[in-house]
Amino acid sequence: MKAYVFPGQGAQFPGMGKDLYEHSDRAKELFEKANEVLGFRITDIMFNGTDEDLKQTNVTQPAIFLHSVILADALGDNFKPEMVAGHSLGEFSALVAAGALSFEDGLRLVAARANAMQKACEIQPSTMAAILGLDDYTVEEVCEMVSEVVVPANYNCPGQLVISGSIEGIDKACALLTEKGAKRALKLNVSGAFHSPLMEAARAELETAISETQIVPPRCPVYQNIDAKPYTDPEKIKHNLIAQLTGAVRWTQTVKKMLEDGAHSFTEVGPGNVLQGLIKKVDRTIQTTSAAF
């Protein structure tokens, strides 16, 4: 089975999407529609902005979403997914590409999500850290030992788990994990503790927006971050999207489940090739590629 995967925050780069805009009338039309929906010319920032411009959460998330869904659209009849998944933000891209969400509704939700997350970050200083070279169980165990807020947030691949929490909680956990033998415990340059209980304000805000948005059955199963299982039921998809903000991204488990269910190749749709690298660390024999129109 052919699987398509969609990247999350961190995959952005200056000039992203410009080739699509210049070589496809349909892509140009969708980018211009996005400028209208967002109320600012995100295309100017995507095509001509700096790394720093693209790091603003209210720009980063819609930019990656747009690059992914417009690329999937540009593939036309060549886009025939039998299963899809997205990493964090990428789950919204996957739902639009699979026909469960309209382009405009998906973009509105992504913009609302970015703004809600930014606001939640401002309520309490918080951060994330990548833990390399330890098994998941050890990282989970250490997180439970720390009295401050710190939780596993992104199960990216075997030996790479990102933790999320208060600054004090992350500092304590990093020190303990280094003692336990982590090759690296690297604090990330992010604006807050994504996929942790500290995103509760964002979750509550986004719950209303998601509940009021129409989601229909996708054309193929969507493997969702919260439990790595495939879904086609719109109400369950909504529930999982809401839970995703404060819950962990179970990417390692998602890839394993997709392989178990018959995935024989993975195509990454969007900027960069981060997900291909993570998939190879789950199973180095699996075929991975980037989408090209």
PDB file of C-alpha atoms in Angstrom:
ATOM      1  CA  MET A   1       0.000   0.000   0.000  1.00  0.00           C
ATOM      2  CA  LYS A   2       1.159   3.502  -0.819  1.00  0.00           C
ATOM      3  CA  ALA A   3       1.373   5.835   2.183  1.00  0.00           C
ATOM      4  CA  TYR A   4       1.668   9.617   2.074  1.00  0.00           C
ATOM      5  CA  VAL A   5       3.030  11.579   5.040  1.00  0.00           C
ATOM      6  CA  PHE A   6       2.937  15.298   5.808  1.00  0.00           C
ATOM      7  CA  PRO A   7       5.571  17.218   7.829  1.00  0.00           C
ATOM      8  CA  GLY A   8       5.062  19.485  10.819  1.00  0.00           C
ATOM      9  CA  GLN A   9       6.640  22.631  12.228  1.00  0.00           C
ATOM     10  CA  GLY A  10      10.378  22.931  11.580  1.00  0.00           C
ATOM     11  CA  ALA A  11      10.287  21.892   7.903  1.00  0.00           C
ATOM     12  CA  GLN A  12       9.956  25.484   6.613  1.00  0.00           C
ATOM     13  CA  PHE A  13      12.616  27.197   4.473  1.00  0.00           C
ATOM     14  CA  PRO A  14      12.866  30.558   2.635  1.00  0.00           C
ATOM     15  CA  GLY A  15      11.440  30.322  -0.882  1.00  0.00           C
ATOM     16  CA  MET A  16       9.130  27.407  -0.017  1.00  0.00           C
ATOM     17  CA  GLY A  17       6.300  26.951  -2.502  1.00  0.00           C
ATOM     18  CA  LYS A  18       7.580  29.530  -4.979  1.00  0.00           C
ATOM     19  CA  ASP A  19       8.132  26.955  -7.754  1.00  0.00           C
ATOM     20  CA  LEU A  20       4.548  25.728  -7.328  1.00  0.00           C
ATOM     21  CA  TYR A  21       3.193  29.278  -7.537  1.00  0.00           C
ATOM     22  CA  GLU A  22       5.198  30.076 -10.669  1.00  0.00           C
ATOM     23  CA  HIS A  23       4.553  26.864 -12.591  1.00  0.00           C
ATOM     24  CA  SER A  24       0.929  25.976 -11.805  1.00  0.00           C
ATOM     25  CA  ASP A  25      -2.107  28.203 -12.359  1.00  0.00           C
ATOM     26  CA  ARG A  26      -4.135  26.066  -9.968  1.00  0.00           C
ATOM     27  CA  ALA A  27      -1.453  26.400  -7.268  1.00  0.00           C
ATOM     28  CA  LYS A  28      -1.314  30.164  -7.806  1.00  0.00           C
ATOM     29  CA  GLU A  29      -5.095  30.347  -7.386  1.00  0.00           C
ATOM     30  CA  LEU A  30      -4.939  28.406  -4.095  1.00  0.00           C
ATOM     31  CA  PHE A  31      -2.069  30.517  -2.737  1.00  0.00           C
ATOM     32  CA  GLU A  32      -3.996  33.718  -3.533  1.00  0.00           C
ATOM     33  CA  LYS A  33      -7.105  32.276  -1.869  1.00  0.00           C
ATOM     34  CA  ALA A  34      -4.953  31.586   1.202  1.00  0.00           C
ATOM     35  CA  ASN A  35      -3.802  35.229   1.268  1.00  0.00           C
ATOM     36  CA  GLU A  36      -7.476  36.275   1.338  1.00  0.00           C
ATOM     37  CA  VAL A  37      -8.474  33.789   4.053  1.00  0.00           C
ATOM     38  CA  LEU A  38      -5.531  34.750   6.311  1.00  0.00           C
ATOM     39  CA  GLY A  39      -5.877  38.494   5.744  1.00  0.00           C
ATOM     40  CA  PHE A  40      -2.185  38.973   4.932  1.00  0.00           C
ATOM     41  CA  ARG A  41       0.093  37.960   2.059  1.00  0.00           C
ATOM     42  CA  ILE A  42       1.704  34.860   3.494  1.00  0.00           C
ATOM     43  CA  THR A  43       3.095  34.159   0.012  1.00  0.00           C
ATOM     44  CA  ASP A  44       5.376  37.223   0.298  1.00  0.00           C
ATOM     45  CA  ILE A  45       6.869  35.787   3.514  1.00  0.00           C
ATOM     46  CA  MET A  46       7.118  32.225   2.135  1.00  0.00           C
ATOM     47  CA  PHE A  47       8.796  33.255  -1.119  1.00  0.00           C
ATOM     48  CA  ASN A  48      10.919  36.220   0.009  1.00  0.00           C
ATOM     49  CA  GLY A  49      11.084  36.140   3.829  1.00  0.00           C
ATOM     50  CA  THR A  50      14.070  35.225   5.986  1.00  0.00           C
ATOM     51  CA  ASP A  51      14.473  32.207   8.255  1.00  0.00           C
ATOM     52  CA  GLU A  52      13.518  34.464  11.149  1.00  0.00           C
ATOM     53  CA  ASP A  53      10.332  35.674   9.400  1.00  0.00           C
ATOM     54  CA  LEU A  54       9.277  32.073   8.824  1.00  0.00           C
ATOM     55  CA  LYS A  55       9.851  31.080  12.469  1.00  0.00           C
ATOM     56  CA  GLN A  56       6.849  33.065  13.734  1.00  0.00           C
ATOM     57  CA  THR A  57       4.236  30.458  14.725  1.00  0.00           C
ATOM     58  CA  ASN A  58       1.394  32.334  12.994  1.00  0.00           C
ATOM     59  CA  VAL A  59       3.420  32.134   9.747  1.00  0.00           C
ATOM     60  CA  THR A  60       5.208  28.782  10.128  1.00  0.00           C
ATOM     61  CA  GLN A  61       2.164  26.590  10.592  1.00  0.00           C
ATOM     62  CA  PRO A  62       0.015  27.959   7.716  1.00  0.00           C
ATOM     63  CA  ALA A  63       3.104  28.088   5.444  1.00  0.00           C
ATOM     64  CA  ILE A  64       3.934  24.400   5.911  1.00  0.00           C
ATOM     65  CA  PHE A  65       0.267  23.447   5.611  1.00  0.00           C
ATOM     66  CA  LEU A  66      -0.072  25.406   2.345  1.00  0.00           C
ATOM     67  CA  HIS A  67       3.096  23.966   0.830  1.00  0.00           C
ATOM     68  CA  SER A  68       1.898  20.424   1.631  1.00  0.00           C
ATOM     69  CA  VAL A  69      -1.743  20.607   0.547  1.00  0.00           C
ATOM     70  CA  ILE A  70      -1.063  22.636  -2.613  1.00  0.00           C
ATOM     71  CA  LEU A  71       1.676  20.183  -3.603  1.00  0.00           C
ATOM     72  CA  ALA A  72      -0.721  17.257  -3.028  1.00  0.00           C
ATOM     73  CA  ASP A  73      -3.309  19.058  -5.190  1.00  0.00           C
ATOM     74  CA  ALA A  74      -0.709  19.674  -7.918  1.00  0.00           C
ATOM     75  CA  LEU A  75       0.023  15.940  -8.113  1.00  0.00           C
ATOM     76  CA  GLY A  76      -3.493  15.496  -9.556  1.00  0.00           C
ATOM     77  CA  ASP A  77      -4.175  11.901 -10.626  1.00  0.00           C
ATOM     78  CA  ASN A  78      -0.719  10.884  -9.400  1.00  0.00           C
ATOM     79  CA  PHE A  79      -1.903  11.430  -5.821  1.00  0.00           C
ATOM     80  CA  LYS A  80      -3.553   8.129  -4.945  1.00  0.00           C
ATOM     81  CA  PRO A  81      -3.106   7.581  -1.219  1.00  0.00           C
ATOM     82  CA  GLU A  82      -4.166   4.317   0.397  1.00  0.00           C
ATOM     83  CA  MET A  83      -3.237   5.646   3.845  1.00  0.00           C
ATOM     84  CA  VAL A  84      -2.055   9.038   5.131  1.00  0.00           C
ATOM     85  CA  ALA A  85      -0.551  10.509   8.299  1.00  0.00           C
ATOM     86  CA  GLY A  86       0.898  13.835   9.383  1.00  0.00           C
ATOM     87  CA  HIS A  87       3.360  14.811  12.114  1.00  0.00           C
ATOM     88  CA  SER A  88       1.610  17.224  14.518  1.00  0.00           C
ATOM     89  CA  LEU A  89       0.545  20.149  12.284  1.00  0.00           C
ATOM     90  CA  GLY A  90       0.906  17.750   9.334  1.00  0.00           C
ATOM     91  CA  GLU A  91      -2.208  15.899  10.500  1.00  0.00           C
ATOM     92  CA  PHE A  92      -4.287  18.853   9.246  1.00  0.00           C
ATOM     93  CA  SER A  93      -2.505  18.714   5.873  1.00  0.00           C
ATOM     94  CA  ALA A  94      -3.187  14.966   5.676  1.00  0.00           C
ATOM     95  CA  LEU A  95      -6.903  15.483   6.373  1.00  0.00           C
ATOM     96  CA  VAL A  96      -7.226  18.109   3.629  1.00  0.00           C
ATOM     97  CA  ALA A  97      -5.236  16.021   1.126  1.00  0.00           C
ATOM     98  CA  ALA A  98      -7.442  13.009   1.917  1.00  0.00           C
ATOM     99  CA  GLY A  99     -10.607  15.051   1.352  1.00  0.00           C
ATOM    100  CA  ALA A 100     -11.885  15.068   4.948  1.00  0.00           C
ATOM    101  CA  LEU A 101     -11.489  18.847   5.309  1.00  0.00           C
ATOM    102  CA  SER A 102     -11.919  21.588   2.720  1.00  0.00           C
ATOM    103  CA  PHE A 103      -8.880  23.700   1.819  1.00  0.00           C
ATOM    104  CA  GLU A 104     -10.378  26.866   3.362  1.00  0.00           C
ATOM    105  CA  ASP A 105     -11.584  25.153   6.549  1.00  0.00           C
ATOM    106  CA  GLY A 106      -8.242  23.418   6.995  1.00  0.00           C
ATOM    107  CA  LEU A 107      -6.385  26.709   6.612  1.00  0.00           C
ATOM    108  CA  ARG A 108      -8.694  28.491   9.074  1.00  0.00           C
ATOM    109  CA  LEU A 109      -8.165  25.734  11.651  1.00  0.00           C
ATOM    110  CA  VAL A 110      -4.390  25.816  11.191  1.00  0.00           C
ATOM    111  CA  ALA A 111      -4.342  29.612  11.603  1.00  0.00           C
ATOM    112  CA  ALA A 112      -6.560  29.330  14.712  1.00  0.00           C
ATOM    113  CA  ARG A 113      -4.311  26.567  16.080  1.00  0.00           C
ATOM    114  CA  ALA A 114      -1.144  28.623  15.533  1.00  0.00           C
ATOM    115  CA  ASN A 115      -2.629  31.675  17.260  1.00  0.00           C
ATOM    116  CA  ALA A 116      -4.011  29.621  20.166  1.00  0.00           C
ATOM    117  CA  MET A 117      -0.647  27.902  20.680  1.00  0.00           C
ATOM    118  CA  GLN A 118       1.197  31.229  20.589  1.00  0.00           C
ATOM    119  CA  LYS A 119      -1.134  32.639  23.252  1.00  0.00           C
ATOM    120  CA  ALA A 120      -0.694  29.535  25.424  1.00  0.00           C
ATOM    121  CA  CYS A 121       3.097  29.934  25.161  1.00  0.00           C
ATOM    122  CA  GLU A 122       2.816  33.488  26.476  1.00  0.00           C
ATOM    123  CA  ILE A 123       0.835  32.410  29.570  1.00  0.00           C
ATOM    124  CA  GLN A 124       3.771  30.445  31.011  1.00  0.00           C
ATOM    125  CA  PRO A 125       7.403  30.247  29.822  1.00  0.00           C
ATOM    126  CA  SER A 126       8.024  26.677  28.704  1.00  0.00           C
ATOM    127  CA  THR A 127      10.163  24.694  26.285  1.00  0.00           C
ATOM    128  CA  MET A 128      11.036  21.320  24.735  1.00  0.00           C
ATOM    129  CA  ALA A 129      14.174  19.154  24.506  1.00  0.00           C
ATOM    130  CA  ALA A 130      15.273  16.346  22.208  1.00  0.00           C
ATOM    131  CA  ILE A 131      16.567  13.256  24.008  1.00  0.00           C
ATOM    132  CA  LEU A 132      18.848  11.113  21.853  1.00  0.00           C
ATOM    133  CA  GLY A 133      20.146   7.613  22.456  1.00  0.00           C
ATOM    134  CA  LEU A 134      17.770   6.323  25.131  1.00  0.00           C
ATOM    135  CA  ASP A 135      14.832   3.931  24.929  1.00  0.00           C
ATOM    136  CA  ASP A 136      11.325   5.380  25.275  1.00  0.00           C
ATOM    137  CA  TYR A 137      10.636   3.625  28.586  1.00  0.00           C
ATOM    138  CA  THR A 138      13.628   5.244  30.328  1.00  0.00           C
ATOM    139  CA  VAL A 139      12.586   8.718  29.118  1.00  0.00           C
ATOM    140  CA  GLU A 140       8.974   8.140  30.244  1.00  0.00           C
ATOM    141  CA  GLU A 141      10.183   6.923  33.638  1.00  0.00           C
ATOM    142  CA  VAL A 142      12.372   9.998  34.201  1.00  0.00           C
ATOM    143  CA  CYS A 143       9.558  12.368  33.185  1.00  0.00           C
ATOM    144  CA  GLU A 144       7.363  10.774  35.864  1.00  0.00           C
ATOM    145  CA  MET A 145      10.108  11.257  38.477  1.00  0.00           C
ATOM    146  CA  VAL A 146      10.230  15.048  37.960  1.00  0.00           C
ATOM    147  CA  SER A 147       7.697  16.953  40.080  1.00  0.00           C
ATOM    148  CA  GLU A 148       7.440  19.890  37.638  1.00  0.00           C
ATOM    149  CA  VAL A 149       5.497  19.571  34.354  1.00  0.00           C
ATOM    150  CA  VAL A 150       7.485  17.478  31.862  1.00  0.00           C
ATOM    151  CA  VAL A 151       6.076  14.837  29.507  1.00  0.00           C
ATOM    152  CA  PRO A 152       7.070  12.845  26.395  1.00  0.00           C
ATOM    153  CA  ALA A 153       5.822  14.943  23.447  1.00  0.00           C
ATOM    154  CA  ASN A 154       7.180  13.578  20.149  1.00  0.00           C
ATOM    155  CA  TYR A 155       8.058   9.916  19.697  1.00  0.00           C
ATOM    156  CA  ASN A 156       9.997  10.676  16.495  1.00  0.00           C
ATOM    157  CA  CYS A 157      11.887   7.425  15.922  1.00  0.00           C
ATOM    158  CA  PRO A 158      13.665   4.789  18.026  1.00  0.00           C
ATOM    159  CA  GLY A 159      16.274   6.611  20.129  1.00  0.00           C
ATOM    160  CA  GLN A 160      14.787  10.067  19.568  1.00  0.00           C
ATOM    161  CA  LEU A 161      12.069  11.319  21.892  1.00  0.00           C
ATOM    162  CA  VAL A 162      11.260  15.009  22.424  1.00  0.00           C
ATOM    163  CA  ILE A 163      10.074  16.030  25.892  1.00  0.00           C
ATOM    164  CA  SER A 164       7.968  19.085  26.681  1.00  0.00           C
ATOM    165  CA  GLY A 165       7.223  21.082  29.825  1.00  0.00           C
ATOM    166  CA  SER A 166       8.103  23.959  32.126  1.00  0.00           C
ATOM    167  CA  ILE A 167      11.632  25.361  31.854  1.00  0.00           C
ATOM    168  CA  GLU A 168      12.518  24.043  35.326  1.00  0.00           C
ATOM    169  CA  GLY A 169      10.983  20.640  34.551  1.00  0.00           C
ATOM    170  CA  ILE A 170      12.905  20.318  31.274  1.00  0.00           C
ATOM    171  CA  ASP A 171      16.199  21.341  32.931  1.00  0.00           C
ATOM    172  CA  LYS A 172      15.766  18.727  35.681  1.00  0.00           C
ATOM    173  CA  ALA A 173      14.736  16.006  33.231  1.00  0.00           C
ATOM    174  CA  CYS A 174      17.679  16.756  30.910  1.00  0.00           C
ATOM    175  CA  ALA A 175      20.130  16.467  33.806  1.00  0.00           C
ATOM    176  CA  LEU A 176      18.632  13.147  34.944  1.00  0.00           C
ATOM    177  CA  LEU A 177      18.479  11.746  31.399  1.00  0.00           C
ATOM    178  CA  THR A 178      22.124  12.639  30.797  1.00  0.00           C
ATOM    179  CA  GLU A 179      22.982  10.709  33.972  1.00  0.00           C
ATOM    180  CA  LYS A 180      20.944   7.772  32.600  1.00  0.00           C
ATOM    181  CA  GLY A 181      23.142   7.706  29.493  1.00  0.00           C
ATOM    182  CA  ALA A 182      21.435   9.914  26.919  1.00  0.00           C
ATOM    183  CA  LYS A 183      23.853  10.739  24.075  1.00  0.00           C
ATOM    184  CA  ARG A 184      22.354  14.217  23.978  1.00  0.00           C
ATOM    185  CA  ALA A 185      19.687  16.152  25.871  1.00  0.00           C
ATOM    186  CA  LEU A 186      19.287  19.178  23.658  1.00  0.00           C
ATOM    187  CA  LYS A 187      16.953  22.057  24.488  1.00  0.00           C
ATOM    188  CA  LEU A 188      15.101  23.193  21.373  1.00  0.00           C
ATOM    189  CA  ASN A 189      14.630  26.719  20.070  1.00  0.00           C
ATOM    190  CA  VAL A 190      10.824  26.694  20.325  1.00  0.00           C
ATOM    191  CA  SER A 191       8.365  29.181  21.769  1.00  0.00           C
ATOM    192  CA  GLY A 192       6.712  26.778  24.192  1.00  0.00           C
ATOM    193  CA  ALA A 193       5.812  23.315  25.468  1.00  0.00           C
ATOM    194  CA  PHE A 194       3.848  21.908  22.532  1.00  0.00           C
ATOM    195  CA  HIS A 195       1.977  18.614  23.084  1.00  0.00           C
ATOM    196  CA  SER A 196       1.976  18.977  26.854  1.00  0.00           C
ATOM    197  CA  PRO A 197      -0.595  19.922  29.539  1.00  0.00           C
ATOM    198  CA  LEU A 198       0.728  23.503  29.252  1.00  0.00           C
ATOM    199  CA  MET A 199      -1.178  23.736  25.925  1.00  0.00           C
ATOM    200  CA  GLU A 200      -4.526  23.302  27.710  1.00  0.00           C
ATOM    201  CA  ALA A 201      -5.598  26.899  27.001  1.00  0.00           C
ATOM    202  CA  ALA A 202      -4.936  26.315  23.293  1.00  0.00           C
ATOM    203  CA  ARG A 203      -6.779  22.995  23.341  1.00  0.00           C
ATOM    204  CA  ALA A 204      -9.864  24.578  24.893  1.00  0.00           C
ATOM    205  CA  GLU A 205      -9.807  27.418  22.356  1.00  0.00           C
ATOM    206  CA  LEU A 206      -9.350  25.120  19.364  1.00  0.00           C
ATOM    207  CA  GLU A 207     -12.001  22.660  20.558  1.00  0.00           C
ATOM    208  CA  THR A 208     -14.755  25.135  19.672  1.00  0.00           C
ATOM    209  CA  ALA A 209     -13.324  25.811  16.207  1.00  0.00           C
ATOM    210  CA  ILE A 210     -12.893  22.107  15.411  1.00  0.00           C
ATOM    211  CA  SER A 211     -16.353  21.205  16.742  1.00  0.00           C
ATOM    212  CA  GLU A 212     -17.949  23.784  14.433  1.00  0.00           C
ATOM    213  CA  THR A 213     -15.989  22.699  11.326  1.00  0.00           C
ATOM    214  CA  GLN A 214     -17.369  20.166   8.864  1.00  0.00           C
ATOM    215  CA  ILE A 215     -15.272  17.034   8.553  1.00  0.00           C
ATOM    216  CA  VAL A 216     -16.383  14.250   6.206  1.00  0.00           C
ATOM    217  CA  PRO A 217     -15.072  10.684   5.811  1.00  0.00           C
ATOM    218  CA  PRO A 218     -11.623  10.815   4.123  1.00  0.00           C
ATOM    219  CA  ARG A 219     -10.913   8.864   0.930  1.00  0.00           C
ATOM    220  CA  CYS A 220      -8.505   6.625   2.835  1.00  0.00           C
ATOM    221  CA  PRO A 221      -7.671   5.967   6.508  1.00  0.00           C
ATOM    222  CA  VAL A 222      -5.906   8.775   8.381  1.00  0.00           C
ATOM    223  CA  TYR A 223      -3.473   7.535  11.032  1.00  0.00           C
ATOM    224  CA  GLN A 224      -3.720  10.036  13.883  1.00  0.00           C
ATOM    225  CA  ASN A 225      -0.975  11.176  16.259  1.00  0.00           C
ATOM    226  CA  ILE A 226      -2.788  10.616  19.527  1.00  0.00           C
ATOM    227  CA  ASP A 227      -2.845   6.795  19.374  1.00  0.00           C
ATOM    228  CA  ALA A 228      -1.246   5.911  15.984  1.00  0.00           C
ATOM    229  CA  LYS A 229      -4.455   4.223  14.787  1.00  0.00           C
ATOM    230  CA  PRO A 230      -6.321   4.672  11.465  1.00  0.00           C
ATOM    231  CA  TYR A 231      -9.582   6.622  11.402  1.00  0.00           C
ATOM    232  CA  THR A 232     -12.320   7.441   8.887  1.00  0.00           C
ATOM    233  CA  ASP A 233     -15.144   8.447  11.250  1.00  0.00           C
ATOM    234  CA  PRO A 234     -15.471  12.289  11.279  1.00  0.00           C
ATOM    235  CA  GLU A 235     -16.460  12.548  14.963  1.00  0.00           C
ATOM    236  CA  LYS A 236     -13.526  10.409  16.082  1.00  0.00           C
ATOM    237  CA  ILE A 237     -11.189  12.409  13.829  1.00  0.00           C
ATOM    238  CA  LYS A 238     -12.380  15.640  15.496  1.00  0.00           C
ATOM    239  CA  HIS A 239     -11.923  14.192  18.984  1.00  0.00           C
ATOM    240  CA  ASN A 240      -8.367  13.100  18.148  1.00  0.00           C
ATOM    241  CA  LEU A 241      -7.467  16.467  16.590  1.00  0.00           C
ATOM    242  CA  ILE A 242      -8.524  18.244  19.787  1.00  0.00           C
ATOM    243  CA  ALA A 243      -6.650  15.768  22.005  1.00  0.00           C
ATOM    244  CA  GLN A 244      -3.508  16.185  19.885  1.00  0.00           C
ATOM    245  CA  LEU A 245      -2.693  19.641  21.287  1.00  0.00           C
ATOM    246  CA  THR A 246      -1.997  18.380  24.795  1.00  0.00           C
ATOM    247  CA  GLY A 247      -1.160  14.767  23.861  1.00  0.00           C
ATOM    248  CA  ALA A 248       1.985  13.187  22.448  1.00  0.00           C
ATOM    249  CA  VAL A 249       2.778  12.769  18.747  1.00  0.00           C
ATOM    250  CA  ARG A 250       3.276   9.008  18.451  1.00  0.00           C
ATOM    251  CA  TRP A 251       5.169   9.065  15.152  1.00  0.00           C
ATOM    252  CA  THR A 252       7.312   5.967  15.755  1.00  0.00           C
ATOM    253  CA  GLN A 253       4.169   4.001  16.623  1.00  0.00           C
ATOM    254  CA  THR A 254       2.317   5.454  13.606  1.00  0.00           C
ATOM    255  CA  VAL A 255       4.977   4.348  11.136  1.00  0.00           C
ATOM    256  CA  LYS A 256       5.097   0.871  12.716  1.00  0.00           C
ATOM    257  CA  LYS A 257       1.294   0.582  12.531  1.00  0.00           C
ATOM    258  CA  MET A 258       1.232   1.692   8.868  1.00  0.00           C
ATOM    259  CA  LEU A 259       3.914  -0.897   8.038  1.00  0.00           C
ATOM    260  CA  GLU A 260       1.947  -3.539   9.935  1.00  0.00           C
ATOM    261  CA  ASP A 261      -1.153  -2.600   7.911  1.00  0.00           C
ATOM    262  CA  GLY A 262       0.647  -3.065   4.603  1.00  0.00           C
ATOM    263  CA  ALA A 263       2.499   0.165   3.726  1.00  0.00           C
ATOM    264  CA  HIS A 264       5.262  -0.662   1.239  1.00  0.00           C
ATOM    265  CA  SER A 265       6.390   2.898   0.411  1.00  0.00           C
ATOM    266  CA  PHE A 266       6.145   6.362   1.961  1.00  0.00           C
ATOM    267  CA  THR A 267       5.975   9.640   0.028  1.00  0.00           C
ATOM    268  CA  GLU A 268       6.606  12.856   1.971  1.00  0.00           C
ATOM    269  CA  VAL A 269       4.420  15.725   0.762  1.00  0.00           C
ATOM    270  CA  GLY A 270       5.646  19.179   1.730  1.00  0.00           C
ATOM    271  CA  PRO A 271       8.865  21.032   2.514  1.00  0.00           C
ATOM    272  CA  GLY A 272      11.980  19.077   3.444  1.00  0.00           C
ATOM    273  CA  ASN A 273      12.587  15.372   4.026  1.00  0.00           C
ATOM    274  CA  VAL A 274      12.610  15.110   7.839  1.00  0.00           C
ATOM    275  CA  LEU A 275       9.929  12.418   7.944  1.00  0.00           C
ATOM    276  CA  GLN A 276      11.768  10.227   5.454  1.00  0.00           C
ATOM    277  CA  GLY A 277      14.780  10.213   7.783  1.00  0.00           C
ATOM    278  CA  LEU A 278      12.611   9.259  10.765  1.00  0.00           C
ATOM    279  CA  ILE A 279      10.855   6.490   8.790  1.00  0.00           C
ATOM    280  CA  LYS A 280      14.223   5.031   7.744  1.00  0.00           C
ATOM    281  CA  LYS A 281      15.191   4.840  11.426  1.00  0.00           C
ATOM    282  CA  VAL A 282      12.082   2.743  12.076  1.00  0.00           C
ATOM    283  CA  ASP A 283      12.764   0.460   9.078  1.00  0.00           C
ATOM    284  CA  ARG A 284      15.816   1.138   6.903  1.00  0.00           C
ATOM    285  CA  THR A 285      14.551  -1.201   4.150  1.00  0.00           C
ATOM    286  CA  ILE A 286      11.377   0.775   3.420  1.00  0.00           C
ATOM    287  CA  GLN A 287      11.176   2.881   0.259  1.00  0.00           C
ATOM    288  CA  THR A 288      10.789   6.630   0.874  1.00  0.00           C
ATOM    289  CA  THR A 289      10.589   9.544  -1.537  1.00  0.00           C
ATOM    290  CA  SER A 290       9.619  13.224  -1.783  1.00  0.00           C
ATOM    291  CA  ALA A 291       6.550  14.271  -3.756  1.00  0.00           C
ATOM    292  CA  ALA A 292       7.329  16.166  -6.965  1.00  0.00           C
ATOM    293  CA  PHE A 293       4.851  17.627  -9.430  1.00  0.00           C
TER     294      PHE A 293
END
